[in-house]
């Protein structure tokens, strides 16, 4: 996955709209399905917990289908990009303990992966206005850049491919 420039205002607006639509859809559809199921398959003195749970599951499935169906729509471009970026960063994070020590051994793939993680995380933090840990991230990124320069390497985020993680 390549890092791309994302318009923060557009992303924020679209994310909020998608989140609101999903929330309303879950509430309306789960209530509708639960009510319909209770009216069809239950009596007033029975517990409706299972039928309510089925209504919620049906609403969740419908929300997942809608997101899957419309993921390629231009309106969803920024939202899907950020979701995919988070997914990619989580994959790296799960292997980070194995990757970071290899930087000291001048492993180029480890440097490429961590460079991608630091720059992708920075972009994500800025898009989500999560500036709490951005200073720590900048320190780690500066250390990595110094190591890259020390080895006379030229590394960019375009060098990263998710298959690189398979070796760790």
mmCIF file of C-alpha atoms in Angstrom:
data_model
loop_
_atom_site.group_PDB
_atom_site.id
_atom_site.type_symbol
_atom_site.label_atom_id
_atom_site.label_comp_id
_atom_site.label_asym_id
_atom_site.label_seq_id
_atom_site.Cartn_x
_atom_site.Cartn_y
_atom_site.Cartn_z
ATOM 1 C CA UNK A 1 0.000 0.000 0.000
ATOM 2 C CA UNK A 2 1.402 3.355 -1.019
ATOM 3 C CA UNK A 3 1.061 6.443 1.163
ATOM 4 C CA UNK A 4 -0.969 9.181 -0.503
ATOM 5 C CA UNK A 5 -1.849 12.740 0.335
ATOM 6 C CA UNK A 6 -5.332 12.971 1.829
ATOM 7 C CA UNK A 7 -7.365 16.145 2.286
ATOM 8 C CA UNK A 8 -7.874 16.251 6.046
ATOM 9 C CA UNK A 9 -11.079 18.316 5.936
ATOM 10 C CA UNK A 10 -12.659 16.050 3.321
ATOM 11 C CA UNK A 11 -11.619 12.915 5.204
ATOM 12 C CA UNK A 12 -12.966 14.223 8.489
ATOM 13 C CA UNK A 13 -16.270 15.251 6.938
ATOM 14 C CA UNK A 14 -16.748 11.961 5.097
ATOM 15 C CA UNK A 15 -15.714 9.886 8.107
ATOM 16 C CA UNK A 16 -18.233 11.652 10.319
ATOM 17 C CA UNK A 17 -20.990 11.159 7.749
ATOM 18 C CA UNK A 18 -20.189 7.461 7.286
ATOM 19 C CA UNK A 19 -20.056 6.955 11.056
ATOM 20 C CA UNK A 20 -23.394 8.755 11.536
ATOM 21 C CA UNK A 21 -25.080 6.774 8.746
ATOM 22 C CA UNK A 22 -23.844 3.471 10.184
ATOM 23 C CA UNK A 23 -25.012 4.450 13.657
ATOM 24 C CA UNK A 24 -28.492 5.416 12.461
ATOM 25 C CA UNK A 25 -28.702 2.315 10.256
ATOM 26 C CA UNK A 26 -27.761 0.036 13.141
ATOM 27 C CA UNK A 27 -30.336 1.622 15.435
ATOM 28 C CA UNK A 28 -33.209 1.723 12.948
ATOM 29 C CA UNK A 29 -32.663 -1.676 11.347
ATOM 30 C CA UNK A 30 -32.020 -3.487 14.628
ATOM 31 C CA UNK A 31 -35.185 -2.033 16.180
ATOM 32 C CA UNK A 32 -37.216 -2.789 13.054
ATOM 33 C CA UNK A 33 -35.926 -6.365 12.744
ATOM 34 C CA UNK A 34 -36.284 -7.048 16.466
ATOM 35 C CA UNK A 35 -39.849 -5.748 16.490
ATOM 36 C CA UNK A 36 -40.738 -7.763 13.412
ATOM 37 C CA UNK A 37 -39.195 -10.936 14.847
ATOM 38 C CA UNK A 38 -40.915 -10.444 18.200
ATOM 39 C CA UNK A 39 -44.295 -9.898 16.536
ATOM 40 C CA UNK A 40 -43.890 -12.995 14.352
ATOM 41 C CA UNK A 41 -42.190 -15.497 16.634
ATOM 42 C CA UNK A 42 -42.865 -14.555 20.246
ATOM 43 C CA UNK A 43 -45.527 -14.047 22.862
ATOM 44 C CA UNK A 44 -45.647 -11.154 25.354
ATOM 45 C CA UNK A 45 -44.624 -13.275 28.339
ATOM 46 C CA UNK A 46 -41.499 -14.743 26.696
ATOM 47 C CA UNK A 47 -37.989 -13.320 26.862
ATOM 48 C CA UNK A 48 -37.090 -11.373 23.743
ATOM 49 C CA UNK A 49 -33.355 -11.299 24.341
ATOM 50 C CA UNK A 50 -32.478 -13.761 21.581
ATOM 51 C CA UNK A 51 -34.772 -12.078 19.037
ATOM 52 C CA UNK A 52 -33.316 -8.668 19.919
ATOM 53 C CA UNK A 53 -29.810 -10.079 19.459
ATOM 54 C CA UNK A 54 -30.791 -11.486 16.057
ATOM 55 C CA UNK A 55 -32.098 -8.039 15.085
ATOM 56 C CA UNK A 56 -28.784 -6.450 16.037
ATOM 57 C CA UNK A 57 -26.814 -9.101 14.126
ATOM 58 C CA UNK A 58 -28.966 -8.562 11.015
ATOM 59 C CA UNK A 59 -28.398 -4.804 11.253
ATOM 60 C CA UNK A 60 -24.643 -5.329 11.608
ATOM 61 C CA UNK A 61 -24.589 -7.656 8.603
ATOM 62 C CA UNK A 62 -26.483 -5.090 6.545
ATOM 63 C CA UNK A 63 -24.026 -2.360 7.605
ATOM 64 C CA UNK A 64 -21.059 -4.571 6.661
ATOM 65 C CA UNK A 65 -22.619 -5.361 3.305
ATOM 66 C CA UNK A 66 -23.272 -1.673 2.604
ATOM 67 C CA UNK A 67 -19.677 -0.759 3.472
ATOM 68 C CA UNK A 68 -18.375 -3.576 1.286
ATOM 69 C CA UNK A 69 -20.707 -2.659 -1.575
ATOM 70 C CA UNK A 70 -19.871 1.062 -1.580
ATOM 71 C CA UNK A 71 -16.166 0.887 -0.670
ATOM 72 C CA UNK A 72 -15.147 1.895 -4.226
ATOM 73 C CA UNK A 73 -17.483 4.891 -4.383
ATOM 74 C CA UNK A 74 -15.548 8.188 -4.657
ATOM 75 C CA UNK A 75 -17.184 9.424 -1.437
ATOM 76 C CA UNK A 76 -15.513 6.577 0.454
ATOM 77 C CA UNK A 77 -12.015 7.078 -1.027
ATOM 78 C CA UNK A 78 -10.441 8.798 1.987
ATOM 79 C CA UNK A 79 -12.252 6.702 4.573
ATOM 80 C CA UNK A 80 -11.244 3.404 2.946
ATOM 81 C CA UNK A 81 -7.680 4.643 2.492
ATOM 82 C CA UNK A 82 -7.395 5.403 6.219
ATOM 83 C CA UNK A 83 -9.000 2.062 7.157
ATOM 84 C CA UNK A 84 -6.475 0.256 4.931
ATOM 85 C CA UNK A 85 -3.597 2.329 6.329
ATOM 86 C CA UNK A 86 -4.635 1.418 9.880
ATOM 87 C CA UNK A 87 -4.806 -2.232 8.870
ATOM 88 C CA UNK A 88 -1.318 -2.091 7.346
ATOM 89 C CA UNK A 89 0.151 -0.283 10.368
ATOM 90 C CA UNK A 90 -1.405 -2.871 12.692
ATOM 91 C CA UNK A 91 0.267 -5.658 10.703
ATOM 92 C CA UNK A 92 3.613 -3.933 11.156
ATOM 93 C CA UNK A 93 2.951 -3.212 14.822
ATOM 94 C CA UNK A 94 2.350 -6.899 15.538
ATOM 95 C CA UNK A 95 5.838 -7.702 14.194
ATOM 96 C CA UNK A 96 7.568 -4.571 15.444
ATOM 97 C CA UNK A 97 9.422 -6.321 18.299
ATOM 98 C CA UNK A 98 11.124 -8.604 15.798
ATOM 99 C CA UNK A 99 11.825 -5.836 13.279
ATOM 100 C CA UNK A 100 13.247 -3.019 15.427
ATOM 101 C CA UNK A 101 16.340 -4.906 16.705
ATOM 102 C CA UNK A 102 17.301 -5.697 13.107
ATOM 103 C CA UNK A 103 17.725 -1.992 12.359
ATOM 104 C CA UNK A 104 20.827 -2.033 14.542
ATOM 105 C CA UNK A 105 22.124 -4.906 12.385
ATOM 106 C CA UNK A 106 21.659 -2.690 9.281
ATOM 107 C CA UNK A 107 18.827 -4.794 7.864
ATOM 108 C CA UNK A 108 17.521 -2.717 4.948
ATOM 109 C CA UNK A 109 14.076 -4.346 4.919
ATOM 110 C CA UNK A 110 13.638 -3.530 8.604
ATOM 111 C CA UNK A 111 14.551 0.091 7.899
ATOM 112 C CA UNK A 112 12.114 0.275 4.994
ATOM 113 C CA UNK A 113 9.300 -1.209 7.081
ATOM 114 C CA UNK A 114 9.881 1.067 10.069
ATOM 115 C CA UNK A 115 10.237 4.131 7.821
ATOM 116 C CA UNK A 116 6.849 3.298 6.321
ATOM 117 C CA UNK A 117 5.379 2.776 9.786
ATOM 118 C CA UNK A 118 6.682 6.061 11.138
ATOM 119 C CA UNK A 119 5.554 8.130 8.148
ATOM 120 C CA UNK A 120 2.211 6.318 7.885
ATOM 121 C CA UNK A 121 1.608 6.758 11.614
ATOM 122 C CA UNK A 122 2.472 10.449 11.345
ATOM 123 C CA UNK A 123 -0.053 10.874 8.540
ATOM 124 C CA UNK A 124 -2.680 8.970 10.492
ATOM 125 C CA UNK A 125 -2.075 10.960 13.680
ATOM 126 C CA UNK A 126 -2.385 14.230 11.778
ATOM 127 C CA UNK A 127 -5.593 13.139 10.022
ATOM 128 C CA UNK A 128 -7.182 12.066 13.305
ATOM 129 C CA UNK A 129 -5.788 15.032 15.304
ATOM 130 C CA UNK A 130 -3.983 12.615 17.607
ATOM 131 C CA UNK A 131 -0.948 14.689 18.516
ATOM 132 C CA UNK A 132 -0.304 13.145 21.945
ATOM 133 C CA UNK A 133 2.398 10.699 20.815
ATOM 134 C CA UNK A 134 3.559 12.478 17.675
ATOM 135 C CA UNK A 135 6.657 13.832 19.472
ATOM 136 C CA UNK A 136 7.820 10.309 20.367
ATOM 137 C CA UNK A 137 7.187 9.266 16.790
ATOM 138 C CA UNK A 138 9.299 12.173 15.506
ATOM 139 C CA UNK A 139 12.193 11.134 17.759
ATOM 140 C CA UNK A 140 12.078 7.532 16.522
ATOM 141 C CA UNK A 141 11.826 8.701 12.914
ATOM 142 C CA UNK A 142 14.818 11.023 13.346
ATOM 143 C CA UNK A 143 16.898 8.160 14.803
ATOM 144 C CA UNK A 144 15.938 5.929 11.890
ATOM 145 C CA UNK A 145 16.767 8.631 9.346
ATOM 146 C CA UNK A 146 20.188 9.079 10.971
ATOM 147 C CA UNK A 147 20.802 5.324 10.701
ATOM 148 C CA UNK A 148 19.719 5.369 7.045
ATOM 149 C CA UNK A 149 22.072 8.266 6.275
ATOM 150 C CA UNK A 150 24.885 6.528 8.180
ATOM 151 C CA UNK A 151 24.481 3.538 5.842
ATOM 152 C CA UNK A 152 24.325 5.815 2.752
ATOM 153 C CA UNK A 153 20.919 4.418 1.799
ATOM 154 C CA UNK A 154 18.032 6.034 0.012
ATOM 155 C CA UNK A 155 14.744 4.755 1.386
ATOM 156 C CA UNK A 156 11.235 5.918 0.600
ATOM 157 C CA UNK A 157 7.772 4.724 1.525
ATOM 158 C CA UNK A 158 7.376 3.502 -2.059
ATOM 159 C CA UNK A 159 9.973 0.811 -1.282
ATOM 160 C CA UNK A 160 7.609 -0.812 1.227
ATOM 161 C CA UNK A 161 5.529 -3.844 0.238
ATOM 162 C CA UNK A 162 3.393 -5.817 2.670
ATOM 163 C CA UNK A 163 5.107 -9.051 1.606
ATOM 164 C CA UNK A 164 8.254 -7.780 3.337
ATOM 165 C CA UNK A 165 6.589 -8.607 6.658
ATOM 166 C CA UNK A 166 6.433 -12.312 5.802
ATOM 167 C CA UNK A 167 10.124 -12.773 6.611
ATOM 168 C CA UNK A 168 9.647 -11.652 10.217
#
